[in-house]
mmCIF file of C-alpha atoms and ligand atoms in Angstrom:
data_model
loop_
_atom_site.group_PDB
_atom_site.id
_atom_site.type_symbol
_atom_site.label_atom_id
_atom_site.label_comp_id
_atom_site.label_asym_id
_atom_site.label_seq_id
_atom_site.Cartn_x
_atom_site.Cartn_y
_atom_site.Cartn_z
ATOM 1 C CA MET R 49 13.878 -4.394 -7.810
ATOM 2 C CA GLU R 50 15.583 -2.771 -10.766
ATOM 3 C CA ILE R 51 15.472 0.972 -11.370
ATOM 4 C CA ILE R 52 15.459 2.104 -14.994
ATOM 5 C CA ARG R 53 16.136 5.772 -15.622
ATOM 6 C CA ILE R 54 14.843 7.493 -18.720
ATOM 7 C CA PHE R 55 16.826 10.524 -19.851
ATOM 8 C CA PRO R 56 15.252 13.404 -21.782
ATOM 9 C CA SER R 57 17.375 12.369 -24.780
ATOM 10 C CA ASP R 58 15.940 8.816 -24.711
ATOM 11 C CA SER R 59 13.051 7.604 -26.829
ATOM 12 C CA VAL R 60 11.633 4.599 -25.044
ATOM 13 C CA THR R 61 8.507 2.569 -25.560
ATOM 14 C CA VAL R 62 7.435 0.743 -22.432
ATOM 15 C CA ARG R 63 5.537 -2.266 -23.749
ATOM 16 C CA ALA R 64 3.250 -3.236 -20.860
ATOM 17 C CA GLY R 65 0.867 -6.158 -20.439
ATOM 18 C CA LYS R 66 -1.778 -4.349 -18.461
ATOM 19 C CA VAL R 67 -1.838 -0.692 -17.465
ATOM 20 C CA PHE R 68 -3.624 0.973 -14.575
ATOM 21 C CA ASP R 69 -3.379 4.622 -15.544
ATOM 22 C CA GLY R 70 -3.801 6.028 -12.049
ATOM 23 C CA HIS R 71 -7.545 6.342 -12.360
ATOM 24 C CA SER R 72 -8.748 3.267 -14.260
ATOM 25 C CA PRO R 73 -7.411 0.189 -15.988
ATOM 26 C CA ILE R 74 -6.796 0.705 -19.696
ATOM 27 C CA PRO R 75 -8.664 -1.935 -21.708
ATOM 28 C CA GLY R 76 -6.466 -4.397 -23.532
ATOM 29 C CA GLU R 77 -3.713 -6.883 -22.891
ATOM 30 C CA SER R 78 -0.771 -5.040 -24.384
ATOM 31 C CA ILE R 79 -0.272 -1.329 -24.122
ATOM 32 C CA ASP R 80 2.592 0.838 -25.333
ATOM 33 C CA ILE R 81 3.653 3.790 -23.214
ATOM 34 C CA VAL R 82 5.682 6.017 -25.493
ATOM 35 C CA VAL R 83 8.210 8.255 -23.740
ATOM 36 C CA SER R 84 10.397 10.924 -25.315
ATOM 37 C CA GLY R 85 11.855 14.215 -24.159
ATOM 38 C CA GLY R 86 11.403 12.989 -20.594
ATOM 39 C CA VAL R 87 7.603 12.922 -20.905
ATOM 40 C CA ILE R 88 4.934 10.330 -21.690
ATOM 41 C CA ARG R 89 3.763 11.161 -25.228
ATOM 42 C CA GLU R 90 1.273 8.439 -25.948
ATOM 43 C CA VAL R 91 -0.464 5.487 -24.312
ATOM 44 C CA ARG R 92 -1.921 3.145 -26.933
ATOM 45 C CA PRO R 93 -2.660 -0.493 -27.658
ATOM 46 C CA TYR R 94 0.373 -2.378 -28.923
ATOM 47 C CA PRO R 95 0.132 -2.697 -32.685
ATOM 48 C CA ARG R 96 0.531 -6.406 -33.307
ATOM 49 C CA GLU R 97 1.747 -6.043 -36.889
ATOM 50 C CA ILE R 98 4.609 -3.790 -35.943
ATOM 51 C CA PRO R 99 7.941 -4.663 -37.564
ATOM 52 C CA PRO R 100 10.485 -6.063 -35.093
ATOM 53 C CA GLU R 101 12.590 -2.890 -35.294
ATOM 54 C CA PRO R 102 10.506 0.173 -34.566
ATOM 55 C CA SER R 103 10.939 3.244 -36.657
ATOM 56 C CA GLY R 104 13.538 5.747 -35.505
ATOM 57 C CA ALA R 105 15.871 5.076 -32.617
ATOM 58 C CA ALA R 106 13.176 4.119 -30.087
ATOM 59 C CA LYS R 107 14.121 1.481 -27.564
ATOM 60 C CA ILE R 108 11.532 -1.035 -26.451
ATOM 61 C CA LEU R 109 11.315 -2.027 -22.835
ATOM 62 C CA ASP R 110 9.504 -5.329 -22.870
ATOM 63 C CA LEU R 111 7.223 -5.541 -19.845
ATOM 64 C CA ARG R 112 4.475 -7.569 -21.504
ATOM 65 C CA GLU R 113 4.342 -9.928 -18.540
ATOM 66 C CA TYR R 114 3.715 -7.082 -16.122
ATOM 67 C CA THR R 115 1.089 -4.641 -14.997
ATOM 68 C CA VAL R 116 2.438 -1.116 -15.212
ATOM 69 C CA LEU R 117 1.047 1.594 -12.981
ATOM 70 C CA PRO R 118 2.068 4.966 -11.612
ATOM 71 C CA GLY R 119 4.685 4.937 -8.874
ATOM 72 C CA LEU R 120 3.232 5.085 -5.374
ATOM 73 C CA VAL R 121 3.181 8.159 -3.135
ATOM 74 C CA ASP R 122 3.417 8.138 0.665
ATOM 75 C CA CYS R 123 1.852 11.357 1.974
ATOM 76 C CA HIS R 124 3.155 11.118 5.512
ATOM 77 C CA VAL R 125 6.537 9.862 6.711
ATOM 78 C CA HIS R 126 9.141 10.920 9.253
ATOM 79 C CA LEU R 127 12.600 10.113 7.938
ATOM 80 C CA ALA R 128 14.121 11.200 11.264
ATOM 81 C CA LEU R 129 12.562 8.113 12.907
ATOM 82 C CA ASP R 130 13.303 4.452 12.189
ATOM 83 C CA GLY R 131 9.840 2.941 12.644
ATOM 84 C CA ASN R 132 11.058 0.650 15.343
ATOM 85 C CA ASP R 133 12.473 2.319 18.434
ATOM 86 C CA PHE R 134 11.682 5.972 19.145
ATOM 87 C CA ASN R 135 14.444 6.545 21.704
ATOM 88 C CA LYS R 136 17.093 4.859 19.568
ATOM 89 C CA SER R 137 15.976 6.995 16.629
ATOM 90 C CA LEU R 138 16.569 10.151 18.671
ATOM 91 C CA GLU R 139 19.964 8.918 19.906
ATOM 92 C CA LEU R 140 21.147 8.715 16.301
ATOM 93 C CA TRP R 141 20.289 12.357 15.619
ATOM 94 C CA SER R 142 23.630 13.501 17.027
ATOM 95 C CA ARG R 143 25.656 10.868 15.124
ATOM 96 C CA LYS R 144 25.527 12.115 11.574
ATOM 97 C CA ASP R 145 27.288 9.204 9.826
ATOM 98 C CA ARG R 146 25.145 6.516 11.359
ATOM 99 C CA LEU R 147 22.016 8.603 10.884
ATOM 100 C CA GLU R 148 22.703 8.995 7.167
ATOM 101 C CA GLU R 149 23.396 5.293 6.864
ATOM 102 C CA ARG R 150 20.071 4.464 8.547
ATOM 103 C CA ILE R 151 18.140 6.923 6.383
ATOM 104 C CA GLY R 152 19.863 5.629 3.243
ATOM 105 C CA ALA R 153 18.741 2.089 4.066
ATOM 106 C CA ASP R 154 15.195 3.263 4.798
ATOM 107 C CA LEU R 155 15.034 5.204 1.530
ATOM 108 C CA GLU R 156 16.170 2.065 -0.317
ATOM 109 C CA ARG R 157 13.364 0.138 1.361
ATOM 110 C CA THR R 158 10.996 2.931 0.324
ATOM 111 C CA LEU R 159 12.012 2.621 -3.334
ATOM 112 C CA ALA R 160 11.806 -1.172 -3.148
ATOM 113 C CA ALA R 161 8.164 -0.791 -2.081
ATOM 114 C CA GLY R 162 7.426 1.037 -5.335
ATOM 115 C CA ILE R 163 7.245 4.466 -3.711
ATOM 116 C CA VAL R 164 8.482 7.256 -5.983
ATOM 117 C CA ALA R 165 7.666 10.198 -3.690
ATOM 118 C CA VAL R 166 7.165 10.840 0.001
ATOM 119 C CA ARG R 167 6.158 13.839 2.044
ATOM 120 C CA ASP R 168 8.161 14.203 5.232
ATOM 121 C CA GLY R 169 6.053 15.493 8.117
ATOM 122 C CA GLY R 170 8.990 17.060 9.871
ATOM 123 C CA ASP R 171 11.294 16.751 12.862
ATOM 124 C CA ARG R 172 12.864 19.248 15.252
ATOM 125 C CA GLU R 173 16.303 19.096 13.594
ATOM 126 C CA GLY R 174 15.209 19.296 9.974
ATOM 127 C CA ILE R 175 16.623 15.832 9.236
ATOM 128 C CA GLY R 176 13.929 15.089 6.654
ATOM 129 C CA LEU R 177 14.741 18.349 4.907
ATOM 130 C CA GLU R 178 18.449 17.458 4.762
ATOM 131 C CA ALA R 179 17.592 14.020 3.371
ATOM 132 C CA ARG R 180 15.576 15.745 0.644
ATOM 133 C CA ASP R 181 18.631 17.753 -0.369
ATOM 134 C CA LEU R 182 20.933 14.712 -0.329
ATOM 135 C CA VAL R 183 18.588 12.834 -2.662
ATOM 136 C CA ALA R 184 18.029 15.863 -4.902
ATOM 137 C CA ARG R 185 21.818 16.304 -5.262
ATOM 138 C CA GLY R 186 22.182 12.662 -6.226
ATOM 139 C CA ALA R 187 24.249 11.940 -3.102
ATOM 140 C CA MET R 188 21.779 9.304 -1.911
ATOM 141 C CA PRO R 189 19.338 7.123 -3.859
ATOM 142 C CA GLY R 190 15.762 7.729 -2.851
ATOM 143 C CA PRO R 191 12.297 8.815 -3.879
ATOM 144 C CA ARG R 192 11.335 12.450 -4.460
ATOM 145 C CA ILE R 193 11.021 14.020 -1.028
ATOM 146 C CA ARG R 194 8.777 16.937 -0.137
ATOM 147 C CA ALA R 195 9.739 18.078 3.326
ATOM 148 C CA ALA R 196 8.055 20.187 5.992
ATOM 149 C CA GLY R 197 11.287 20.777 7.916
ATOM 150 C CA ALA R 198 10.149 21.251 11.509
ATOM 151 C CA ALA R 199 6.529 21.349 12.628
ATOM 152 C CA LEU R 200 4.937 24.480 14.047
ATOM 153 C CA ARG R 201 3.758 23.732 17.552
ATOM 154 C CA LYS R 202 3.082 25.564 20.790
ATOM 155 C CA LYS R 203 5.716 25.508 23.488
ATOM 156 C CA GLY R 204 4.713 23.082 26.240
ATOM 157 C CA LYS R 205 2.290 21.134 24.039
ATOM 158 C CA TYR R 206 2.661 17.785 22.229
ATOM 159 C CA GLY R 207 5.440 17.115 19.743
ATOM 160 C CA SER R 208 8.819 18.252 21.112
ATOM 161 C CA PHE R 209 10.571 15.889 18.636
ATOM 162 C CA LEU R 210 8.688 17.464 15.715
ATOM 163 C CA GLY R 211 9.505 21.123 16.240
ATOM 164 C CA PRO R 212 11.142 23.506 18.709
ATOM 165 C CA GLY R 213 7.866 24.965 20.045
ATOM 166 C CA LEU R 214 6.704 28.516 19.563
ATOM 167 C CA PRO R 215 5.964 31.138 22.189
ATOM 168 C CA ASP R 216 2.712 33.116 21.842
ATOM 169 C CA GLY R 217 2.574 35.516 18.914
ATOM 170 C CA SER R 218 5.220 35.524 16.130
ATOM 171 C CA LEU R 219 3.403 33.064 13.850
ATOM 172 C CA THR R 220 3.990 35.040 10.672
ATOM 173 C CA ASP R 221 7.701 35.159 11.538
ATOM 174 C CA ALA R 222 7.705 31.433 12.268
ATOM 175 C CA VAL R 223 6.192 30.583 8.871
ATOM 176 C CA GLU R 224 8.518 32.971 7.070
ATOM 177 C CA LYS R 225 11.499 31.403 8.794
ATOM 178 C CA MET R 226 10.412 27.975 7.505
ATOM 179 C CA ALA R 227 9.956 29.429 4.026
ATOM 180 C CA ARG R 228 13.513 30.799 4.141
ATOM 181 C CA ARG R 229 14.776 27.364 5.193
ATOM 182 C CA GLY R 230 13.331 26.081 1.934
ATOM 183 C CA VAL R 231 10.563 23.796 3.126
ATOM 184 C CA ASP R 232 8.094 22.435 0.556
ATOM 185 C CA GLN R 233 5.089 22.556 2.869
ATOM 186 C CA VAL R 234 4.296 23.881 6.344
ATOM 187 C CA LYS R 235 3.355 21.352 9.008
ATOM 188 C CA VAL R 236 1.248 22.520 11.910
ATOM 189 C CA LEU R 237 0.261 20.534 14.983
ATOM 190 C CA VAL R 238 -3.323 21.512 15.724
ATOM 191 C CA SER R 239 -3.737 18.899 18.461
ATOM 192 C CA GLY R 240 -1.829 16.229 20.364
ATOM 193 C CA VAL R 241 -2.051 12.503 19.558
ATOM 194 C CA VAL R 242 -4.678 9.857 20.274
ATOM 195 C CA SER R 243 -4.393 8.025 23.557
ATOM 196 C CA PHE R 244 -3.887 4.240 23.509
ATOM 197 C CA LYS R 245 -5.050 4.128 27.137
ATOM 198 C CA ASN R 246 -8.367 5.984 27.093
ATOM 199 C CA TYR R 247 -10.723 5.588 24.168
ATOM 200 C CA ARG R 248 -11.480 8.933 22.488
ATOM 201 C CA ARG R 249 -8.928 10.902 24.503
ATOM 202 C CA VAL R 250 -6.767 13.159 22.328
ATOM 203 C CA GLY R 251 -3.991 15.583 23.283
ATOM 204 C CA SER R 252 -5.144 19.173 23.633
ATOM 205 C CA ILE R 253 -5.593 21.882 21.003
ATOM 206 C CA GLN R 254 -2.454 23.946 20.399
ATOM 207 C CA PHE R 255 -3.521 27.037 18.472
ATOM 208 C CA ALA R 256 -6.439 29.442 18.501
ATOM 209 C CA GLU R 257 -8.422 29.634 15.293
ATOM 210 C CA GLU R 258 -7.087 33.059 14.339
ATOM 211 C CA GLU R 259 -3.544 31.772 14.865
ATOM 212 C CA LEU R 260 -4.183 28.880 12.489
ATOM 213 C CA ALA R 261 -5.649 31.299 9.963
ATOM 214 C CA GLU R 262 -2.486 33.432 10.233
ATOM 215 C CA ILE R 263 -0.285 30.385 9.631
ATOM 216 C CA VAL R 264 -2.326 29.342 6.597
ATOM 217 C CA SER R 265 -2.482 32.794 4.994
ATOM 218 C CA THR R 266 1.250 33.416 5.509
ATOM 219 C CA ALA R 267 2.118 29.980 4.114
ATOM 220 C CA HIS R 268 -0.137 30.491 1.104
ATOM 221 C CA SER R 269 1.364 33.921 0.444
ATOM 222 C CA ARG R 270 4.737 32.116 0.197
ATOM 223 C CA GLY R 271 3.276 29.495 -2.135
ATOM 224 C CA LEU R 272 3.393 26.776 0.526
ATOM 225 C CA LYS R 273 0.660 24.261 1.323
ATOM 226 C CA VAL R 274 -0.203 23.547 4.946
ATOM 227 C CA MET R 275 -0.436 19.992 6.260
ATOM 228 C CA ALA R 276 -2.367 19.917 9.520
ATOM 229 C CA HIS R 277 -1.879 17.251 12.160
ATOM 230 C CA ALA R 278 -5.335 17.174 13.744
ATOM 231 C CA SER R 279 -6.993 14.522 15.843
ATOM 232 C CA SER R 280 -10.233 15.088 17.797
ATOM 233 C CA ASP R 281 -13.152 16.518 15.905
ATOM 234 C CA GLU R 282 -12.599 19.961 17.423
ATOM 235 C CA ALA R 283 -9.081 20.088 15.970
ATOM 236 C CA VAL R 284 -10.367 18.902 12.601
ATOM 237 C CA ARG R 285 -13.066 21.562 12.488
ATOM 238 C CA MET R 286 -10.577 24.296 13.340
ATOM 239 C CA ALA R 287 -8.145 23.091 10.688
ATOM 240 C CA VAL R 288 -10.854 22.989 8.037
ATOM 241 C CA ARG R 289 -12.128 26.468 8.908
ATOM 242 C CA ALA R 290 -8.577 27.810 8.762
ATOM 243 C CA GLY R 291 -8.332 26.456 5.198
ATOM 244 C CA VAL R 292 -5.461 23.962 5.500
ATOM 245 C CA ASP R 293 -4.464 21.988 2.403
ATOM 246 C CA SER R 294 -4.490 18.484 3.864
ATOM 247 C CA LEU R 295 -5.797 16.944 7.019
ATOM 248 C CA GLU R 296 -3.484 14.424 8.699
ATOM 249 C CA HIS R 297 -4.714 11.659 11.040
ATOM 250 C CA GLY R 298 -8.165 13.106 11.850
ATOM 251 C CA TYR R 299 -8.958 10.504 14.498
ATOM 252 C CA PHE R 300 -12.470 10.905 15.930
ATOM 253 C CA ILE R 301 -13.609 12.986 12.990
ATOM 254 C CA SER R 302 -17.403 13.487 12.794
ATOM 255 C CA ASP R 303 -19.809 13.102 9.883
ATOM 256 C CA GLN R 304 -20.214 16.898 9.728
ATOM 257 C CA SER R 305 -16.469 17.354 9.448
ATOM 258 C CA LEU R 306 -16.338 14.833 6.619
ATOM 259 C CA GLU R 307 -18.983 16.908 4.849
ATOM 260 C CA ALA R 308 -16.886 20.003 5.446
ATOM 261 C CA LEU R 309 -13.802 18.267 3.982
ATOM 262 C CA ALA R 310 -15.795 17.179 0.946
ATOM 263 C CA GLY R 311 -17.254 20.676 0.522
ATOM 264 C CA ALA R 312 -13.895 22.407 0.809
ATOM 265 C CA GLY R 313 -12.079 19.814 -1.323
ATOM 266 C CA ILE R 314 -9.528 19.217 1.423
ATOM 267 C CA PRO R 315 -7.918 15.776 1.176
ATOM 268 C CA TRP R 316 -7.649 13.491 4.180
ATOM 269 C CA VAL R 317 -4.644 11.341 5.106
ATOM 270 C CA PRO R 318 -6.120 9.034 7.771
ATOM 271 C CA THR R 319 -2.875 7.213 8.773
ATOM 272 C CA LEU R 320 -4.374 3.909 9.917
ATOM 273 C CA ALA R 321 -1.122 1.948 10.189
ATOM 274 C CA PRO R 322 0.483 3.775 13.150
ATOM 275 C CA VAL R 323 -2.527 2.832 15.270
ATOM 276 C CA ALA R 324 -3.468 -0.563 13.799
ATOM 277 C CA ASN R 325 0.143 -1.788 13.751
ATOM 278 C CA GLN R 326 0.245 -1.426 17.547
ATOM 279 C CA VAL R 327 -1.803 -4.603 17.844
ATOM 280 C CA ARG R 328 -0.203 -6.451 14.922
ATOM 281 C CA GLY R 329 3.188 -8.112 15.194
ATOM 282 C CA ARG R 330 5.994 -7.008 17.442
ATOM 283 C CA PRO R 331 4.617 -3.809 19.030
ATOM 284 C CA ALA R 332 1.574 -5.705 20.414
ATOM 285 C CA ALA R 333 3.629 -6.910 23.387
ATOM 286 C CA ARG R 334 4.217 -3.307 24.465
ATOM 287 C CA HIS R 335 0.525 -2.788 25.217
ATOM 288 C CA SER R 336 -1.737 -4.196 27.929
ATOM 289 C CA PRO R 337 -4.889 -6.097 26.951
ATOM 290 C CA LEU R 338 -6.944 -3.027 27.891
ATOM 291 C CA GLU R 339 -4.798 -0.798 25.692
ATOM 292 C CA ARG R 340 -5.075 -3.230 22.823
ATOM 293 C CA GLU R 341 -8.841 -2.995 23.110
ATOM 294 C CA VAL R 342 -8.697 0.818 22.939
ATOM 295 C CA ILE R 343 -6.360 0.643 19.952
ATOM 296 C CA VAL R 344 -8.613 -1.737 18.018
ATOM 297 C CA LYS R 345 -11.714 0.370 18.712
ATOM 298 C CA THR R 346 -9.841 3.512 17.655
ATOM 299 C CA TYR R 347 -8.597 2.289 14.286
ATOM 300 C CA GLN R 348 -11.788 0.438 13.457
ATOM 301 C CA ARG R 349 -13.750 3.647 14.035
ATOM 302 C CA GLN R 350 -11.291 5.396 11.738
ATOM 303 C CA GLN R 351 -11.851 2.711 9.081
ATOM 304 C CA ARG R 352 -15.624 3.273 9.224
ATOM 305 C CA MET R 353 -15.082 7.015 8.760
ATOM 306 C CA VAL R 354 -12.709 6.389 5.832
ATOM 307 C CA LYS R 355 -15.387 4.343 4.101
ATOM 308 C CA LYS R 356 -17.950 7.104 4.701
ATOM 309 C CA ALA R 357 -15.517 9.756 3.531
ATOM 310 C CA ALA R 358 -14.875 7.952 0.253
ATOM 311 C CA GLY R 359 -18.617 7.680 -0.302
ATOM 312 C CA MET R 360 -18.969 11.429 0.246
ATOM 313 C CA GLY R 361 -16.254 12.229 -2.267
ATOM 314 C CA VAL R 362 -13.464 13.157 0.154
ATOM 315 C CA ARG R 363 -10.109 12.615 -1.517
ATOM 316 C CA ILE R 364 -8.078 10.109 0.514
ATOM 317 C CA GLY R 365 -4.276 10.091 0.562
ATOM 318 C CA VAL R 366 -2.161 7.139 1.625
ATOM 319 C CA GLY R 367 0.022 8.228 4.522
ATOM 320 C CA THR R 368 1.799 5.641 6.616
ATOM 321 C CA ASP R 369 3.398 7.834 9.291
ATOM 322 C CA ALA R 370 6.439 5.628 8.558
ATOM 323 C CA GLY R 371 9.032 6.184 11.239
ATOM 324 C CA ALA R 372 6.440 6.052 14.015
ATOM 325 C CA ALA R 373 6.993 3.007 16.220
ATOM 326 C CA GLY R 374 5.571 -0.038 14.435
ATOM 327 C CA VAL R 375 5.572 1.453 10.926
ATOM 328 C CA ARG R 376 8.685 0.641 8.889
ATOM 329 C CA HIS R 377 9.690 2.821 5.966
ATOM 330 C CA GLY R 378 8.559 1.239 2.712
ATOM 331 C CA GLU R 379 6.899 -1.814 4.228
ATOM 332 C CA GLY R 380 4.336 0.343 6.021
ATOM 333 C CA PHE R 381 2.770 1.233 2.680
ATOM 334 C CA MET R 382 1.374 -2.263 2.168
ATOM 335 C CA ASP R 383 0.012 -2.193 5.739
ATOM 336 C CA GLU R 384 -1.781 1.073 5.039
ATOM 337 C CA ILE R 385 -3.327 0.113 1.703
ATOM 338 C CA LEU R 386 -4.562 -3.219 3.067
ATOM 339 C CA LEU R 387 -6.142 -1.321 5.989
ATOM 340 C CA LEU R 388 -7.849 0.979 3.472
ATOM 341 C CA GLU R 389 -9.151 -2.036 1.573
ATOM 342 C CA GLU R 390 -10.297 -3.605 4.844
ATOM 343 C CA ALA R 391 -12.137 -0.334 5.567
ATOM 344 C CA GLY R 392 -14.245 -1.056 2.492
ATOM 345 C CA LEU R 393 -12.551 0.908 -0.268
ATOM 346 C CA ALA R 394 -12.548 -0.812 -3.651
ATOM 347 C CA ARG R 395 -9.071 -1.782 -4.861
ATOM 348 C CA GLU R 396 -9.422 0.742 -7.669
ATOM 349 C CA GLU R 397 -10.119 3.487 -5.098
ATOM 350 C CA VAL R 398 -7.119 2.410 -3.045
ATOM 351 C CA LEU R 399 -4.872 2.589 -6.106
ATOM 352 C CA ARG R 400 -6.223 6.043 -6.977
ATOM 353 C CA ALA R 401 -5.420 7.178 -3.449
ATOM 354 C CA ALA R 402 -1.965 5.594 -3.631
ATOM 355 C CA ALA R 403 -0.887 7.418 -6.783
ATOM 356 C CA GLY R 404 -3.046 10.241 -8.162
ATOM 357 C CA SER R 405 -4.359 11.636 -4.880
ATOM 358 C CA GLY R 406 -0.952 11.381 -3.295
ATOM 359 C CA SER R 407 0.724 13.277 -6.111
ATOM 360 C CA SER R 408 -1.708 16.195 -5.754
ATOM 361 C CA ILE R 409 -1.352 16.242 -1.961
ATOM 362 C CA LEU R 410 2.406 16.587 -2.508
ATOM 363 C CA GLY R 411 1.878 19.285 -5.136
ATOM 364 C CA LEU R 412 3.382 17.044 -7.838
ATOM 365 C CA GLU R 413 0.162 16.390 -9.765
ATOM 366 C CA ARG R 414 1.594 17.824 -12.979
ATOM 367 C CA GLU R 415 4.468 15.358 -12.934
ATOM 368 C CA MET R 416 3.407 12.028 -11.485
ATOM 369 C CA GLY R 417 0.457 9.912 -10.434
ATOM 370 C CA MET R 418 -0.881 9.156 -13.923
ATOM 371 C CA VAL R 419 0.146 7.080 -16.911
ATOM 372 C CA ARG R 420 -1.085 9.650 -19.391
ATOM 373 C CA PRO R 421 0.428 11.944 -22.001
ATOM 374 C CA GLY R 422 2.127 14.954 -20.436
ATOM 375 C CA PHE R 423 3.170 13.199 -17.232
ATOM 376 C CA LYS R 424 6.750 12.229 -16.459
ATOM 377 C CA PRO R 425 7.520 8.515 -16.474
ATOM 378 C CA TYR R 426 7.283 7.672 -12.754
ATOM 379 C CA LEU R 427 6.173 4.075 -13.228
ATOM 380 C CA ILE R 428 6.327 0.701 -11.527
ATOM 381 C CA ALA R 429 5.843 -2.801 -12.876
ATOM 382 C CA VAL R 430 4.526 -5.821 -11.009
ATOM 383 C CA ARG R 431 3.617 -9.353 -12.046
ATOM 384 C CA GLY R 432 -0.058 -10.031 -11.600
ATOM 385 C CA ASN R 433 -2.736 -7.403 -11.394
ATOM 386 C CA PRO R 434 -3.089 -5.304 -8.204
ATOM 387 C CA LEU R 435 -6.762 -4.835 -9.101
ATOM 388 C CA ASP R 436 -7.162 -8.569 -8.384
ATOM 389 C CA ASP R 437 -5.016 -8.496 -5.253
ATOM 390 C CA LEU R 438 -3.231 -5.487 -3.788
ATOM 391 C CA ARG R 439 -0.546 -7.810 -2.426
ATOM 392 C CA HIS R 440 0.928 -7.963 -5.922
ATOM 393 C CA LEU R 441 2.342 -4.534 -5.059
ATOM 394 C CA ALA R 442 4.613 -6.220 -2.535
ATOM 395 C CA ASN R 443 6.786 -7.413 -5.421
ATOM 396 C CA VAL R 444 7.681 -4.415 -7.513
ATOM 397 C CA GLU R 445 10.187 -5.721 -10.062
ATOM 398 C CA PHE R 446 10.871 -2.541 -12.029
ATOM 399 C CA MET R 447 10.720 1.131 -11.241
ATOM 400 C CA ILE R 448 11.010 3.590 -14.100
ATOM 401 C CA LEU R 449 12.072 7.111 -13.197
ATOM 402 C CA PRO R 450 12.847 10.212 -15.218
ATOM 403 C CA SER R 451 16.546 11.023 -14.846
ATOM 404 C CA GLY R 452 17.044 13.426 -11.995
ATOM 405 C CA GLY R 453 13.634 12.402 -10.659
HETATM 406 ZN ZN1 ZN U 202 3.359 12.364 11.574
#
């Protein structure tokens, strides 16, 4: 995969074969995407009678054999984890050099998968937040990273690797401390995780409803969105009532909660891969036949709810939970979008989730997610048309990025 950077001083015309603009395919077989001043100015059919040298100093990037689409967005990753071995991931936390090397390789894999932005769901040490700063400084190649730092969780409840754990009270202070650390969003653990041993069992609720409301209002007063880890329908309902900005996981969500999400315009990141991948490939051997049955029932239920949600107008984000055991950074994205397609989403809907919805969940909807005038050129090019087969996205040949982006 080759990365092409466009500087604000460049005038570049990306001459594409087909274009999916983030919402729909643009009719026609050759489309010019005109970029200048670091912004897409025009998207128009390629004028066939154009002289070989375009007017002015514009460069032409000939991608007529490719489909060009917005760069992909992963709404849920954990850069502190390697996607393979949880304990080994944690061992590396105290060995800075090797940790950075591992994260660098995983960020390269992320770019190679066509992913231009990720949202890091946090870790106790703030490793994802540090990776964000390394990439932003240009010290490490990688996608744009929006980081939650460490997750807010209750002492003694699930998620000791995600955040230090809060005593009772002090929630406003806890959010303000995260704001001072410079996080992009606040992550809160409303519940534990789904059990692979007992169908429908989910780790217990962590916060009272008024506590969640305090977290959300403090975060919003600091201009920060709240991403809520919530499985079990009770956790989902609490998160929705508290007014969170995105719902993560949401296993065992009910029809009524889907209606509530649709009504409130809260997007859902259903993270199918971390469950489904447990019975596919290498991790399958770690689970007993009974567990595998529970796992299959759990993710297939989630797929049915995803299909319903899309029908009700709930915005779906693609979140892989990359870093969780069985979900590799970068590669996990293809797993997740194929699971969304398998759930019954049309390929066009999957692509909308993968770019436009993701960019708004990350708070980057003014910059990326669309091939339209006014957006920055975060683009990828693949041979073949992903609307015919999403697997074409496995071979991203070019990524176009605005310089510094
Ligand atoms: Zn997560």
